[in-house]
Amino acid sequence: MKISIIVPVYNIENYLSKCIESVLSQTYANWEAILVDDGSSDNSGTICDKYSNLDSRIKVIHKNNQGVVSARIDGVKSSEGEFIYFLDGDDYIAPDALSLLVTKQKESAADIVIGGFRTITDSSDCDNDFIFPHFTNSYDLLQFRFKTSVWAVWNILFKKNILLNSLTQNRELVIGEDLVLNLKISLITKQIASLHDITYFYLVRESSATQVTQNNLTLRASRYIPMIEEMDKLLDVYKEQNIPNSIIKLMEFKIVNILCKEIIPYEEVFKKNKETLLLLYKKYFSKNFGIQIKVFKRSPRRYFRYWSIIKNFK
């Protein structure tokens, strides 16, 4: 079984070597690593080329900067493996990560296998481990993801055909790309499995793309719009396929919270996207009695605040 490891790379010269070395240290040898240099302006591209010259299993794609969604798409399309594994270029994996994931997949015949991960900082281990419980179907996993807000698609062994049918082509998707991908994957995943082993080390750093976005609230607000538009489209598909209503309500609740907390309060973003936001507000809150009840039960204060947003549309 050949595994294609897709590594999006963008301006991470101080972390990239450790990431690649962790791949080279794998006890499981039947892999290829595709390093997608997404228009880096530092020495990341040079580092990628250096390792490609050292090991023929490492391939490099150099491209103009288009974001992680585009990098993953290009990586998957260039892959030769039966299974895909995403690894962020500033993270690293345990030496037995691939071996454990492959063994579990063969035992379970699962479409996807999820490993445990440890969150660390630039300076030291946080000693914060996260293990996924055992699930038998993708909808139980989705409910767990909504509860924990853990949407990452790294550290998962995917059957390649699952990803080819799920990866979004919306290259404007910068925030929520993992959430959207998980929602798409859940529509076609039949069997899942999880490990109780830590196979992945997730580095939280202030200079990461996520942290930089959070420091610019107006930019962040505008970047949420493609995310909820993708969720809106997926909700129609979910309803057509008779997905459990509990999942539908979780998706609607997520859209309402993002819309009313993260987007509409920013006047500049609101004015530029008023028509789209108004339609979504009406569809998912002002005309959705079930979600109104859910919001009120969670927080009466939030319920009245969301209702008050309507004044912005006058």
Short mmCIF file of C-alpha atoms in Angstrom, two decimals:
data_model
loop_
_atom_site.label_atom_id
_atom_site.label_comp_id
_atom_site.label_asym_id
_atom_site.label_seq_id
_atom_site.Cartn_x
_atom_site.Cartn_y
_atom_site.Cartn_z
CA MET A 1 0.00 0.00 0.00
CA LYS A 2 1.57 3.25 -1.14
CA ILE A 3 0.86 6.44 0.81
CA SER A 4 1.14 9.90 -0.71
CA ILE A 5 2.03 12.49 1.93
CA ILE A 6 0.90 15.95 0.85
CA VAL A 7 2.80 18.81 2.52
CA PRO A 8 1.65 22.40 1.79
CA VAL A 9 4.65 24.72 2.27
CA TYR A 10 4.58 28.48 2.68
CA ASN A 11 7.33 30.53 4.37
CA ILE A 12 8.22 27.99 7.05
CA GLU A 13 11.98 27.72 6.59
CA ASN A 14 12.59 27.41 10.35
CA TYR A 15 10.30 24.39 10.72
CA LEU A 16 10.32 22.57 7.39
CA SER A 17 13.44 20.45 7.87
CA LYS A 18 12.08 18.91 11.07
CA CYS A 19 8.86 18.08 9.26
CA ILE A 20 10.62 16.39 6.33
CA GLU A 21 13.06 14.56 8.60
CA SER A 22 10.10 13.05 10.46
CA VAL A 23 8.85 11.66 7.15
CA LEU A 24 12.27 10.25 6.29
CA SER A 25 12.35 8.56 9.71
CA GLN A 26 9.18 6.54 9.12
CA THR A 27 9.37 2.83 9.85
CA TYR A 28 6.90 2.32 6.98
CA ALA A 29 8.83 2.78 3.74
CA ASN A 30 6.25 2.66 0.94
CA TRP A 31 5.47 6.35 0.68
CA GLU A 32 5.99 9.40 -1.49
CA ALA A 33 6.08 12.94 -0.13
CA ILE A 34 4.80 15.75 -2.33
CA LEU A 35 6.04 19.11 -1.07
CA VAL A 36 3.88 21.88 -2.54
CA ASP A 37 5.82 25.14 -2.32
CA ASP A 38 2.98 27.66 -2.44
CA GLY A 39 4.99 30.67 -3.61
CA SER A 40 7.26 30.96 -0.56
CA SER A 41 9.39 34.10 -0.37
CA ASP A 42 11.89 32.65 2.13
CA ASN A 43 14.19 29.62 1.75
CA SER A 44 11.38 27.06 2.00
CA GLY A 45 11.51 26.24 -1.71
CA THR A 46 15.27 25.69 -1.58
CA ILE A 47 14.86 23.36 1.40
CA CYS A 48 12.25 21.36 -0.51
CA ASP A 49 14.60 20.96 -3.47
CA LYS A 50 17.47 19.92 -1.21
CA TYR A 51 15.50 17.02 0.25
CA SER A 52 14.15 16.04 -3.15
CA ASN A 53 17.73 15.56 -4.30
CA LEU A 54 18.46 13.39 -1.25
CA ASP A 55 15.54 10.95 -1.61
CA SER A 56 13.71 10.04 -4.82
CA ARG A 57 10.48 9.50 -2.87
CA ILE A 58 10.28 13.26 -2.28
CA LYS A 59 8.75 15.34 -5.06
CA VAL A 60 8.40 19.12 -5.20
CA ILE A 61 5.80 21.34 -6.82
CA HIS A 62 6.63 25.06 -7.06
CA LYS A 63 3.63 27.30 -7.71
CA ASN A 64 2.35 30.83 -7.23
CA ASN A 65 0.74 31.50 -3.88
CA GLN A 66 -2.92 30.39 -3.92
CA GLY A 67 -3.45 29.07 -0.41
CA VAL A 68 -3.67 25.71 1.29
CA VAL A 69 -6.77 24.50 -0.59
CA SER A 70 -5.04 24.97 -3.93
CA ALA A 71 -1.84 23.35 -2.60
CA ARG A 72 -3.73 20.28 -1.42
CA ILE A 73 -5.61 19.94 -4.71
CA ASP A 74 -2.39 20.12 -6.73
CA GLY A 75 -0.71 17.66 -4.38
CA VAL A 76 -3.50 15.09 -4.55
CA LYS A 77 -3.75 15.37 -8.35
CA SER A 78 0.00 14.70 -8.62
CA SER A 79 -0.05 11.75 -6.20
CA GLU A 80 0.47 8.09 -7.09
CA GLY A 81 -0.52 6.46 -3.80
CA GLU A 82 -3.68 4.54 -2.98
CA PHE A 83 -4.00 6.58 0.22
CA ILE A 84 -3.43 10.25 1.00
CA TYR A 85 -2.02 11.74 4.21
CA PHE A 86 -1.94 15.50 4.84
CA LEU A 87 0.93 16.93 6.88
CA ASP A 88 1.40 20.65 7.50
CA GLY A 89 4.95 21.81 6.82
CA ASP A 90 5.47 23.25 10.30
CA ASP A 91 4.30 20.08 12.08
CA TYR A 92 5.91 16.65 12.30
CA ILE A 93 4.93 13.01 12.83
CA ALA A 94 6.00 10.12 15.04
CA PRO A 95 8.37 7.54 13.47
CA ASP A 96 5.68 4.83 13.54
CA ALA A 97 2.81 7.10 12.41
CA LEU A 98 2.32 5.62 8.94
CA SER A 99 2.87 2.06 10.15
CA LEU A 100 0.18 2.39 12.82
CA LEU A 101 -2.30 4.00 10.44
CA VAL A 102 -1.74 1.37 7.73
CA THR A 103 -2.10 -1.50 10.20
CA LYS A 104 -5.38 -0.08 11.47
CA GLN A 105 -6.68 0.41 7.94
CA LYS A 106 -5.93 -3.19 7.00
CA GLU A 107 -7.66 -4.45 10.15
CA SER A 108 -10.77 -2.33 9.65
CA ALA A 109 -10.94 -1.82 5.86
CA ALA A 110 -11.83 1.78 6.72
CA ASP A 111 -12.12 4.61 4.19
CA ILE A 112 -10.36 6.91 6.65
CA VAL A 113 -8.20 6.27 9.72
CA ILE A 114 -7.63 9.05 12.26
CA GLY A 115 -4.66 9.26 14.62
CA GLY A 116 -4.22 11.08 17.91
CA PHE A 117 -2.22 14.30 18.09
CA ARG A 118 -0.28 16.42 20.57
CA THR A 119 -0.43 20.22 20.56
CA ILE A 120 2.90 21.91 21.18
CA THR A 121 4.24 25.47 21.14
CA ASP A 122 7.37 26.98 19.61
CA SER A 123 9.21 26.63 22.91
CA SER A 124 8.01 23.43 24.61
CA ASP A 125 5.40 20.68 24.77
CA CYS A 126 1.99 21.76 26.02
CA ASP A 127 1.37 18.17 27.07
CA ASN A 128 -2.04 18.51 25.44
CA ASP A 129 -3.00 15.23 23.80
CA PHE A 130 -6.15 14.68 21.77
CA ILE A 131 -7.50 11.21 21.01
CA PHE A 132 -10.60 10.55 18.91
CA PRO A 133 -13.11 8.10 20.42
CA HIS A 134 -14.13 5.04 18.43
CA PHE A 135 -16.84 5.79 15.88
CA THR A 136 -18.63 3.43 13.52
CA ASN A 137 -20.00 6.02 11.10
CA SER A 138 -19.15 9.45 9.74
CA TYR A 139 -22.17 11.18 11.27
CA ASP A 140 -21.17 10.31 14.83
CA LEU A 141 -17.73 11.68 13.99
CA LEU A 142 -19.31 14.87 12.61
CA GLN A 143 -21.29 15.40 15.80
CA PHE A 144 -18.07 14.99 17.79
CA ARG A 145 -16.27 17.50 15.56
CA PHE A 146 -19.02 20.09 16.03
CA LYS A 147 -18.83 19.56 19.78
CA THR A 148 -15.02 19.87 20.01
CA SER A 149 -14.38 22.18 17.01
CA VAL A 150 -11.54 19.87 15.93
CA TRP A 151 -11.79 19.94 12.13
CA ALA A 152 -8.20 19.34 11.02
CA VAL A 153 -7.71 17.01 8.05
CA TRP A 154 -4.05 16.34 8.79
CA ASN A 155 -3.11 13.10 10.55
CA ILE A 156 -5.79 11.15 8.68
CA LEU A 157 -5.20 8.34 6.23
CA PHE A 158 -7.69 8.83 3.36
CA LYS A 159 -8.58 6.55 0.51
CA LYS A 160 -7.59 8.61 -2.50
CA ASN A 161 -10.96 8.35 -4.24
CA ILE A 162 -12.64 9.85 -1.15
CA LEU A 163 -10.54 12.99 -1.52
CA LEU A 164 -10.83 13.24 -5.29
CA ASN A 165 -14.59 13.41 -4.88
CA SER A 166 -14.47 15.85 -1.94
CA LEU A 167 -11.72 18.45 -2.35
CA THR A 168 -13.27 21.85 -2.95
CA GLN A 169 -12.36 23.85 -6.03
CA ASN A 170 -13.24 27.13 -4.26
CA ARG A 171 -9.81 28.72 -4.06
CA GLU A 172 -11.25 31.67 -2.13
CA LEU A 173 -11.81 29.37 0.83
CA VAL A 174 -9.18 30.44 3.37
CA ILE A 175 -11.04 30.01 6.69
CA GLY A 176 -12.98 26.82 7.36
CA GLU A 177 -11.46 24.79 4.54
CA ASP A 178 -11.02 21.77 6.83
CA LEU A 179 -14.60 22.00 8.11
CA VAL A 180 -15.97 22.13 4.57
CA LEU A 181 -13.81 19.20 3.47
CA ASN A 182 -14.96 17.12 6.44
CA LEU A 183 -18.60 17.84 5.59
CA LYS A 184 -18.04 16.70 2.00
CA ILE A 185 -16.12 13.59 3.05
CA SER A 186 -18.89 12.57 5.44
CA LEU A 187 -21.32 12.28 2.53
CA ILE A 188 -19.37 9.44 0.92
CA THR A 189 -17.42 7.81 3.77
CA LYS A 190 -18.73 4.38 4.71
CA GLN A 191 -16.27 3.13 7.33
CA ILE A 192 -13.97 5.02 9.70
CA ALA A 193 -11.45 3.96 12.33
CA SER A 194 -9.32 5.73 14.93
CA LEU A 195 -6.08 5.14 16.82
CA HIS A 196 -5.43 5.70 20.50
CA ASP A 197 -1.80 6.47 19.69
CA ILE A 198 -0.21 9.92 19.30
CA THR A 199 1.02 9.97 15.72
CA TYR A 200 1.11 13.72 14.99
CA PHE A 201 2.63 16.80 16.61
CA TYR A 202 0.74 20.01 15.90
CA LEU A 203 2.73 23.20 16.34
CA VAL A 204 0.87 26.34 17.45
CA ARG A 205 2.89 29.43 16.56
CA GLU A 206 1.99 33.12 16.55
CA SER A 207 3.29 33.64 13.02
CA SER A 208 1.05 30.97 11.47
CA ALA A 209 -1.46 31.92 8.76
CA THR A 210 -4.37 31.36 11.15
CA GLN A 211 -2.93 33.63 13.82
CA VAL A 212 -2.08 36.38 11.33
CA THR A 213 -5.66 36.33 10.03
CA GLN A 214 -7.06 36.62 13.55
CA ASN A 215 -5.04 39.79 14.07
CA ASN A 216 -6.93 41.47 11.22
CA LEU A 217 -10.57 41.18 12.22
CA THR A 218 -12.04 42.86 9.13
CA LEU A 219 -10.05 40.58 6.82
CA ARG A 220 -11.06 37.58 8.89
CA ALA A 221 -14.74 38.57 8.67
CA SER A 222 -14.61 38.75 4.86
CA ARG A 223 -12.90 35.37 4.68
CA TYR A 224 -15.72 33.71 6.59
CA ILE A 225 -18.17 34.44 3.76
CA PRO A 226 -16.93 31.75 1.31
CA MET A 227 -17.05 29.27 4.21
CA ILE A 228 -20.73 29.81 5.03
CA GLU A 229 -21.62 29.92 1.32
CA GLU A 230 -20.04 26.47 0.95
CA MET A 231 -21.93 25.25 4.01
CA ASP A 232 -25.16 26.65 2.57
CA LYS A 233 -24.66 24.62 -0.63
CA LEU A 234 -23.81 21.49 1.35
CA LEU A 235 -26.90 21.82 3.51
CA ASP A 236 -29.07 21.47 0.41
CA VAL A 237 -27.21 18.26 -0.47
CA TYR A 238 -27.50 16.95 3.10
CA LYS A 239 -31.25 17.53 3.11
CA GLU A 240 -31.67 15.79 -0.25
CA GLN A 241 -29.84 12.72 1.07
CA ASN A 242 -31.91 12.51 4.26
CA ILE A 243 -28.95 13.06 6.58
CA PRO A 244 -29.92 12.92 10.31
CA ASN A 245 -31.70 16.10 11.38
CA SER A 246 -29.31 16.51 14.31
CA ILE A 247 -26.49 17.13 11.82
CA ILE A 248 -28.62 19.58 9.82
CA LYS A 249 -29.33 21.61 12.96
CA LEU A 250 -25.66 21.69 13.93
CA MET A 251 -24.72 23.02 10.51
CA GLU A 252 -27.46 25.66 10.63
CA PHE A 253 -26.43 26.69 14.12
CA LYS A 254 -22.81 27.02 12.98
CA ILE A 255 -23.81 29.24 10.05
CA VAL A 256 -25.93 31.49 12.29
CA ASN A 257 -23.15 31.94 14.83
CA ILE A 258 -20.52 32.75 12.20
CA LEU A 259 -22.88 35.09 10.36
CA CYS A 260 -24.01 37.03 13.44
CA LYS A 261 -20.79 36.97 15.48
CA GLU A 262 -17.98 36.99 12.94
CA ILE A 263 -19.25 38.78 9.80
CA ILE A 264 -22.20 41.16 10.10
CA PRO A 265 -20.80 43.23 13.01
CA TYR A 266 -18.03 44.48 10.71
CA GLU A 267 -19.64 47.38 8.85
CA GLU A 268 -17.20 47.51 5.95
CA VAL A 269 -17.65 43.82 5.20
CA PHE A 270 -21.41 44.03 5.70
CA LYS A 271 -21.86 46.90 3.22
CA LYS A 272 -19.89 45.11 0.49
CA ASN A 273 -21.86 41.87 0.90
CA LYS A 274 -25.23 43.15 2.13
CA GLU A 275 -27.44 41.23 -0.29
CA THR A 276 -25.75 37.87 0.35
CA LEU A 277 -25.69 38.34 4.10
CA LEU A 278 -29.34 39.41 4.25
CA LEU A 279 -30.45 36.29 2.40
CA LEU A 280 -28.43 34.04 4.70
CA TYR A 281 -29.69 35.85 7.82
CA LYS A 282 -33.31 35.36 6.79
CA LYS A 283 -32.81 31.74 5.73
CA TYR A 284 -30.93 30.56 8.79
CA PHE A 285 -32.20 32.76 11.60
CA SER A 286 -35.18 35.07 11.12
CA LYS A 287 -37.20 32.43 9.21
CA ASN A 288 -35.84 29.37 11.04
CA PHE A 289 -37.90 28.84 14.19
CA GLY A 290 -36.01 25.69 15.18
CA ILE A 291 -32.67 27.51 15.23
CA GLN A 292 -34.20 30.43 17.11
CA ILE A 293 -35.22 28.03 19.87
CA LYS A 294 -31.76 26.43 19.88
CA VAL A 295 -30.04 29.82 20.16
CA PHE A 296 -32.40 30.96 22.92
CA LYS A 297 -31.82 27.78 24.96
CA ARG A 298 -28.07 28.23 24.64
CA SER A 299 -28.11 31.94 25.50
CA PRO A 300 -31.12 34.30 25.73
CA ARG A 301 -28.73 37.23 25.52
CA ARG A 302 -27.29 35.92 22.26
CA TYR A 303 -30.81 35.30 20.95
CA PHE A 304 -31.86 38.93 21.41
CA ARG A 305 -28.55 40.19 20.07
CA TYR A 306 -29.01 38.15 16.90
CA TRP A 307 -32.51 39.53 16.47
CA SER A 308 -31.23 43.06 16.87
CA ILE A 309 -28.95 42.59 13.85
CA ILE A 310 -31.97 43.10 11.60
CA LYS A 311 -31.66 46.86 12.19
CA ASN A 312 -28.49 46.81 10.07
CA PHE A 313 -30.55 45.87 7.04
CA LYS A 314 -32.82 48.92 7.15
#
